[in-house]
Amino acid sequence: MKLAKILERTLTAIPIMFGVAIVVFLFMRLIPGDPVDLMMGKGGNISVEEQEALRNEFHLDQPLIAQLGIFLSGTIRGDLGNSFTKRRPVTKVILETLPATLELAIAAFILALVVSIPIGIVSAVKQNSFLDKFSMAGAFMGISMPNFWLGLVLMMVFAAKLRIFPVLGRISSSIILDKVTGFYVLDSIITGNMPALWSSLKHLFLPAATLGAEMAAIVARVTRSSMLEVLRQDYILFSRAKGLREYLVVNRHAFRNALIPTITVIGIEVGALLGGNMIIETIFGWPGMGRLAVDAIFSRDFPLIQ
C-alpha cells in the first residue's frame, strides 16, 4: 500500500516538473536581454556574422517552439545542454557546485537543531519564566527578520568589527586542500588537514547560522508547544507521582512523544534550506548552486537556469 502511494506521488510529480520547466523556459525568454549581447558585450567589437554563429550554436535563431522541443527532448534523455557562459555541460557545472550547497544546508540544519530543540524543551519546562519569554521573543525575531539583513548584521559584527569569522568563500586562499568528495569539512578530515578543517569551519559558520536561523526559530516554537501539550497529559503526572527524576520525565517520556509534530516541521524546513539559499550564497560569496543560479539569471544563461 505504501509502495503504491509512493509510486502514485512520483508519477504525479512528473507532469508537474515538466510544467514548471516549461514555465521557467517561457519566462526566461520573456525577460529583456540577449544572451549573446551580454556574453560579447553589447556594441563591442564583434561582427554580425559572429553573433549569428553564436545564436546558431545555442539554437537561439530557431523559433520558440523549436527551442522548447530541443530543451524537452534533451531533458528526457538526461542532456541538460551546455552553459552559455561556462561553455561546459550543465550537468558538470551543477555537480561541481552541488557539494557546496549541500554542505551549507547540512551545517545550517545541524546548527538549527542544536539550538532550537533544547530551547524549545527548556521553554516548555520553564513556562512563563523570563527564560521562556526571552527565548520565544528571540524565536519571533528569527521568524520575522529577513535572512539577508541578518547575514549583513552578522558580517558587520563578527567579521568587520570582531574579526572572528571570514566573510567570503569556503576556505582561505592560502590553504591547499586535496578535494575528495567536494565537501571541504569532510575532505579536511579524510586527508587529515587540520588547518583546512579549521578554516573551512570558520568560513562555514556565518552563512550556516544565517540560513538556519529561521528554521531554528520555527522548530523551537513547535517543540515548545508540543512539549507543553504532552506535559499536561496524565501519564506525565503519573510518572512524576512514581518519583521519577524530572530529567527522565522530560526526556524519556515527554520529549519522545512531542517529537512527532517537530519531525514533521523539520522535514518541511529541510526543503526550505535547499531552496532558500540563493540570497545567502550571494551575500557570503558561497560558490554553491544558489549563487550559480543568480549569476545565470543575470547573464541570461538559459540552459543553466532551466
Protein backbone atom coordinates (compact mmCIF):
# COMPACT_ATOMS: atom_id res chain seq x y z
CA MET A 1 0.00 0.00 0.00
CA LYS A 2 2.78 2.41 0.94
CA LEU A 3 4.76 1.48 -2.18
CA ALA A 4 1.72 2.12 -4.35
CA LYS A 5 1.23 5.52 -2.71
CA ILE A 6 4.87 6.45 -3.28
CA LEU A 7 4.62 5.35 -6.92
CA GLU A 8 1.43 7.38 -7.36
CA ARG A 9 3.04 10.51 -5.92
CA THR A 10 6.12 10.02 -8.10
CA LEU A 11 4.07 9.67 -11.27
CA THR A 12 2.04 12.72 -10.31
CA ALA A 13 5.22 14.75 -9.83
CA ILE A 14 6.49 14.09 -13.36
CA PRO A 15 3.96 16.27 -15.25
CA ILE A 16 4.28 18.93 -12.55
CA MET A 17 8.05 19.03 -13.06
CA PHE A 18 7.65 19.32 -16.82
CA GLY A 19 5.06 22.08 -16.31
CA VAL A 20 7.43 24.04 -14.09
CA ALA A 21 10.25 23.51 -16.61
CA ILE A 22 8.09 24.89 -19.42
CA VAL A 23 7.06 27.92 -17.34
CA VAL A 24 10.71 28.67 -16.49
CA PHE A 25 11.65 28.25 -20.16
CA LEU A 26 8.99 30.72 -21.32
CA PHE A 27 9.62 33.28 -18.58
CA MET A 28 13.36 33.37 -19.29
CA ARG A 29 12.64 34.10 -22.96
CA LEU A 30 10.30 36.95 -21.98
CA ILE A 31 12.87 38.68 -19.75
CA PRO A 32 14.64 41.53 -21.61
CA GLY A 33 18.25 40.90 -22.55
CA ASP A 34 20.03 38.95 -25.27
CA PRO A 35 22.45 36.27 -24.01
CA VAL A 36 24.78 36.85 -26.96
CA ASP A 37 24.90 40.61 -26.33
CA LEU A 38 25.60 40.01 -22.64
CA MET A 39 28.35 37.49 -23.39
CA MET A 40 30.13 39.51 -26.06
CA GLY A 41 29.34 42.98 -24.79
CA LYS A 42 26.61 44.93 -26.49
CA GLY A 43 28.12 47.36 -29.00
CA GLY A 44 31.53 45.76 -28.66
CA ASN A 45 33.97 44.76 -31.40
CA ILE A 46 32.08 41.74 -32.69
CA SER A 47 30.77 41.24 -36.17
CA VAL A 48 27.20 40.39 -37.10
CA GLU A 49 28.42 37.08 -38.52
CA GLU A 50 29.99 36.11 -35.19
CA GLN A 51 26.79 36.99 -33.35
CA GLU A 52 24.74 34.89 -35.73
CA ALA A 53 27.17 31.99 -35.38
CA LEU A 54 26.72 32.08 -31.59
CA ARG A 55 22.94 32.24 -31.89
CA ASN A 56 23.06 29.27 -34.23
CA GLU A 57 25.30 27.35 -31.80
CA PHE A 58 22.87 27.96 -28.94
CA HIS A 59 19.76 27.42 -31.14
CA LEU A 60 18.63 30.99 -30.37
CA ASP A 61 17.95 31.61 -34.07
CA GLN A 62 15.20 29.00 -34.12
CA PRO A 63 11.51 29.60 -33.32
CA LEU A 64 10.48 29.46 -29.67
CA ILE A 65 8.55 26.21 -30.09
CA ALA A 66 11.60 24.58 -31.69
CA GLN A 67 13.82 25.72 -28.79
CA LEU A 68 11.29 24.28 -26.34
CA GLY A 69 11.28 20.97 -28.22
CA ILE A 70 15.09 20.79 -28.11
CA PHE A 71 15.06 21.55 -24.39
CA LEU A 72 12.39 18.96 -23.51
CA SER A 73 13.83 16.21 -25.70
CA GLY A 74 17.28 16.76 -24.19
CA THR A 75 15.84 16.72 -20.68
CA ILE A 76 14.12 13.38 -21.30
CA ARG A 77 17.45 11.94 -22.48
CA GLY A 78 19.25 13.39 -19.45
CA ASP A 79 21.06 16.01 -21.55
CA LEU A 80 20.58 19.42 -19.92
CA GLY A 81 22.59 21.20 -22.60
CA ASN A 82 25.72 23.35 -22.40
CA SER A 83 26.07 26.50 -20.34
CA PHE A 84 26.24 29.65 -22.49
CA THR A 85 28.77 31.40 -20.25
CA LYS A 86 30.85 28.47 -18.99
CA ARG A 87 30.83 26.54 -22.30
CA ARG A 88 30.56 23.24 -20.46
CA PRO A 89 27.74 20.72 -19.90
CA VAL A 90 25.21 21.99 -17.38
CA THR A 91 25.27 18.66 -15.52
CA LYS A 92 29.00 19.01 -14.80
CA VAL A 93 28.59 22.61 -13.65
CA ILE A 94 25.80 21.62 -11.27
CA LEU A 95 27.73 18.64 -9.87
CA GLU A 96 30.71 20.90 -9.19
CA THR A 97 28.66 23.35 -7.11
CA LEU A 98 26.22 20.88 -5.51
CA PRO A 99 28.60 19.79 -2.67
CA ALA A 100 28.99 23.41 -1.52
CA THR A 101 25.21 23.88 -1.31
CA LEU A 102 24.69 20.55 0.46
CA GLU A 103 27.48 21.28 2.92
CA LEU A 104 25.95 24.66 3.76
CA ALA A 105 22.45 23.17 4.12
CA ILE A 106 23.70 20.34 6.36
CA ALA A 107 25.62 22.77 8.58
CA ALA A 108 22.57 25.06 8.83
CA PHE A 109 20.39 22.04 9.65
CA ILE A 110 22.70 20.85 12.44
CA LEU A 111 23.08 24.34 13.92
CA ALA A 112 19.31 24.89 13.84
CA LEU A 113 18.55 21.63 15.66
CA VAL A 114 21.33 22.02 18.23
CA VAL A 115 19.97 25.46 19.17
CA SER A 116 16.21 25.08 18.72
CA ILE A 117 15.33 21.76 20.37
CA PRO A 118 16.99 22.48 23.75
CA ILE A 119 15.45 25.97 23.74
CA GLY A 120 12.01 24.53 23.00
CA ILE A 121 12.30 21.94 25.78
CA VAL A 122 13.57 24.39 28.41
CA SER A 123 10.95 26.98 27.45
CA ALA A 124 8.17 24.42 27.92
CA VAL A 125 9.50 23.16 31.24
CA LYS A 126 10.04 26.73 32.48
CA GLN A 127 6.80 28.09 31.04
CA ASN A 128 6.15 31.82 31.59
CA SER A 129 9.59 32.30 33.13
CA PHE A 130 11.98 35.02 31.99
CA LEU A 131 13.94 32.42 30.01
CA ASP A 132 10.77 31.27 28.25
CA LYS A 133 9.70 34.80 27.32
CA PHE A 134 13.20 35.78 26.22
CA SER A 135 13.71 32.69 24.05
CA MET A 136 10.27 32.96 22.42
CA ALA A 137 10.88 36.65 21.71
CA GLY A 138 14.14 35.61 20.03
CA ALA A 139 12.28 32.94 18.05
CA PHE A 140 9.72 35.52 16.94
CA MET A 141 12.54 37.76 15.73
CA GLY A 142 14.15 34.82 13.93
CA ILE A 143 10.94 34.17 12.01
CA SER A 144 10.31 37.85 11.26
CA MET A 145 13.70 39.19 10.19
CA PRO A 146 14.84 38.80 6.57
CA ASN A 147 17.80 36.45 6.28
CA PHE A 148 19.75 38.86 4.06
CA TRP A 149 19.50 41.51 6.81
CA LEU A 150 20.62 39.01 9.45
CA GLY A 151 23.54 37.99 7.24
CA LEU A 152 24.69 41.59 6.85
CA VAL A 153 24.41 42.17 10.61
CA LEU A 154 26.45 39.05 11.39
CA MET A 155 29.06 40.13 8.85
CA MET A 156 29.31 43.60 10.41
CA VAL A 157 29.61 42.27 13.96
CA PHE A 158 31.66 39.07 13.68
CA ALA A 159 33.69 39.81 10.53
CA ALA A 160 34.13 43.58 10.27
CA LYS A 161 34.19 44.54 13.98
CA LEU A 162 35.37 41.48 15.93
CA ARG A 163 37.24 39.84 13.02
CA ILE A 164 36.40 36.37 14.31
CA PHE A 165 35.00 34.84 11.15
CA PRO A 166 35.86 35.41 7.47
CA VAL A 167 33.26 36.78 5.07
CA LEU A 168 33.70 35.24 1.61
CA GLY A 169 34.39 31.80 0.16
CA ARG A 170 34.66 28.31 1.60
CA ILE A 171 38.30 28.23 2.68
CA SER A 172 41.30 30.51 2.95
CA SER A 173 43.13 31.06 -0.34
CA SER A 174 46.46 30.31 1.34
CA ILE A 175 45.42 26.74 2.26
CA ILE A 176 45.68 23.88 -0.22
CA LEU A 177 43.10 21.12 0.21
CA ASP A 178 43.00 17.85 -1.72
CA LYS A 179 39.40 17.50 -2.90
CA VAL A 180 37.94 14.02 -2.46
CA THR A 181 34.18 14.47 -2.07
CA GLY A 182 33.78 18.20 -2.65
CA PHE A 183 32.67 18.68 0.98
CA TYR A 184 35.51 20.73 2.41
CA VAL A 185 34.93 19.79 6.06
CA LEU A 186 34.77 16.09 5.22
CA ASP A 187 37.74 16.29 2.85
CA SER A 188 39.79 18.01 5.55
CA ILE A 189 39.02 15.17 7.96
CA ILE A 190 39.72 12.46 5.38
CA THR A 191 43.08 13.96 4.39
CA GLY A 192 43.99 14.89 7.98
CA ASN A 193 44.42 18.55 7.03
CA MET A 194 43.68 20.32 10.32
CA PRO A 195 44.39 23.89 9.09
CA ALA A 196 41.95 23.30 6.23
CA LEU A 197 39.37 21.91 8.66
CA TRP A 198 39.61 24.94 10.94
CA SER A 199 39.48 27.36 8.01
CA SER A 200 36.50 25.63 6.35
CA LEU A 201 34.56 25.57 9.63
CA LYS A 202 35.19 29.28 10.19
CA HIS A 203 34.08 30.12 6.65
CA LEU A 204 31.01 27.91 7.07
CA PHE A 205 29.72 29.27 10.38
CA LEU A 206 28.26 32.66 9.41
CA PRO A 207 26.36 31.56 6.28
CA ALA A 208 25.12 28.42 8.07
CA ALA A 209 23.93 30.45 11.06
CA THR A 210 22.15 32.91 8.76
CA LEU A 211 20.49 30.18 6.71
CA GLY A 212 19.47 28.12 9.75
CA ALA A 213 18.14 30.99 11.88
CA GLU A 214 14.58 30.85 10.56
CA MET A 215 14.41 27.07 10.83
CA ALA A 216 15.74 27.25 14.40
CA ALA A 217 13.05 29.76 15.34
CA ILE A 218 10.23 27.69 13.84
CA VAL A 219 11.42 24.39 15.34
CA ALA A 220 11.87 26.00 18.76
CA ARG A 221 8.29 27.29 18.80
CA VAL A 222 6.86 23.97 17.58
CA THR A 223 8.92 21.99 20.10
CA ARG A 224 7.73 24.24 22.92
CA SER A 225 4.05 23.96 22.01
CA SER A 226 4.32 20.17 21.56
CA MET A 227 6.10 19.78 24.89
CA LEU A 228 3.51 21.91 26.69
CA GLU A 229 0.73 19.71 25.35
CA VAL A 230 2.48 16.49 26.35
CA LEU A 231 3.49 17.75 29.81
CA ARG A 232 -0.21 18.20 30.66
CA GLN A 233 -1.03 14.55 29.93
CA ASP A 234 -2.00 12.15 32.71
CA TYR A 235 0.88 9.74 32.15
CA ILE A 236 3.35 12.56 32.81
CA LEU A 237 1.64 13.30 36.12
CA PHE A 238 1.74 9.56 36.89
CA SER A 239 5.46 9.40 36.06
CA ARG A 240 6.14 12.24 38.47
CA ALA A 241 3.93 10.63 41.11
CA LYS A 242 6.04 7.46 40.89
CA GLY A 243 9.03 9.53 41.93
CA LEU A 244 10.91 9.57 38.62
CA ARG A 245 13.52 12.27 38.28
CA GLU A 246 12.38 15.32 36.34
CA TYR A 247 15.18 14.76 33.84
CA LEU A 248 13.79 11.29 32.99
CA VAL A 249 10.20 12.52 32.88
CA VAL A 250 11.05 15.30 30.44
CA ASN A 251 13.49 13.49 28.18
CA ARG A 252 12.31 9.89 28.23
CA HIS A 253 8.54 10.34 28.36
CA ALA A 254 7.59 13.88 27.32
CA PHE A 255 10.14 14.69 24.64
CA ARG A 256 9.79 11.41 22.74
CA ASN A 257 6.04 11.90 22.35
CA ALA A 258 6.45 15.59 21.48
CA LEU A 259 8.80 14.73 18.61
CA ILE A 260 6.08 13.76 16.12
CA PRO A 261 4.95 17.28 15.10
CA THR A 262 8.51 18.55 15.45
CA ILE A 263 9.86 16.00 12.98
CA THR A 264 7.10 16.91 10.52
CA VAL A 265 8.11 20.58 10.63
CA ILE A 266 11.80 19.68 10.36
CA GLY A 267 11.08 17.72 7.16
CA ILE A 268 9.35 20.72 5.63
CA GLU A 269 12.15 23.09 6.65
CA VAL A 270 14.84 20.89 5.06
CA GLY A 271 13.37 21.73 1.66
CA ALA A 272 13.42 25.41 2.57
CA LEU A 273 17.13 25.16 3.43
CA LEU A 274 17.95 23.81 -0.03
CA GLY A 275 15.64 26.20 -1.87
CA GLY A 276 16.22 29.39 0.07
CA ASN A 277 19.98 29.68 -0.17
CA MET A 278 20.28 31.96 -3.22
CA ILE A 279 20.49 35.23 -1.26
CA ILE A 280 22.72 33.74 1.46
CA GLU A 281 25.22 32.31 -1.02
CA THR A 282 25.31 35.59 -2.92
CA ILE A 283 25.90 37.68 0.22
CA PHE A 284 28.68 35.46 1.55
CA GLY A 285 30.22 34.66 -1.84
CA TRP A 286 29.49 30.96 -1.29
CA PRO A 287 30.17 29.08 -4.55
CA GLY A 288 27.06 26.91 -4.47
CA MET A 289 24.01 26.34 -6.63
CA GLY A 290 22.17 29.37 -5.27
CA ARG A 291 24.89 31.77 -6.36
CA LEU A 292 25.23 29.84 -9.61
CA ALA A 293 21.53 30.40 -10.30
CA VAL A 294 21.79 34.13 -9.55
CA ASP A 295 24.78 34.52 -11.88
CA ALA A 296 22.97 32.53 -14.57
CA ILE A 297 19.90 34.77 -14.32
CA PHE A 298 21.95 37.95 -14.71
CA SER A 299 23.87 36.53 -17.68
CA ARG A 300 20.71 35.01 -19.27
CA ASP A 301 22.33 31.57 -19.28
CA PHE A 302 19.13 29.77 -20.31
CA PRO A 303 20.31 26.12 -20.11
CA LEU A 304 21.85 26.62 -16.67
CA ILE A 305 18.73 28.31 -15.26
CA GLN A 306 16.44 25.69 -16.75
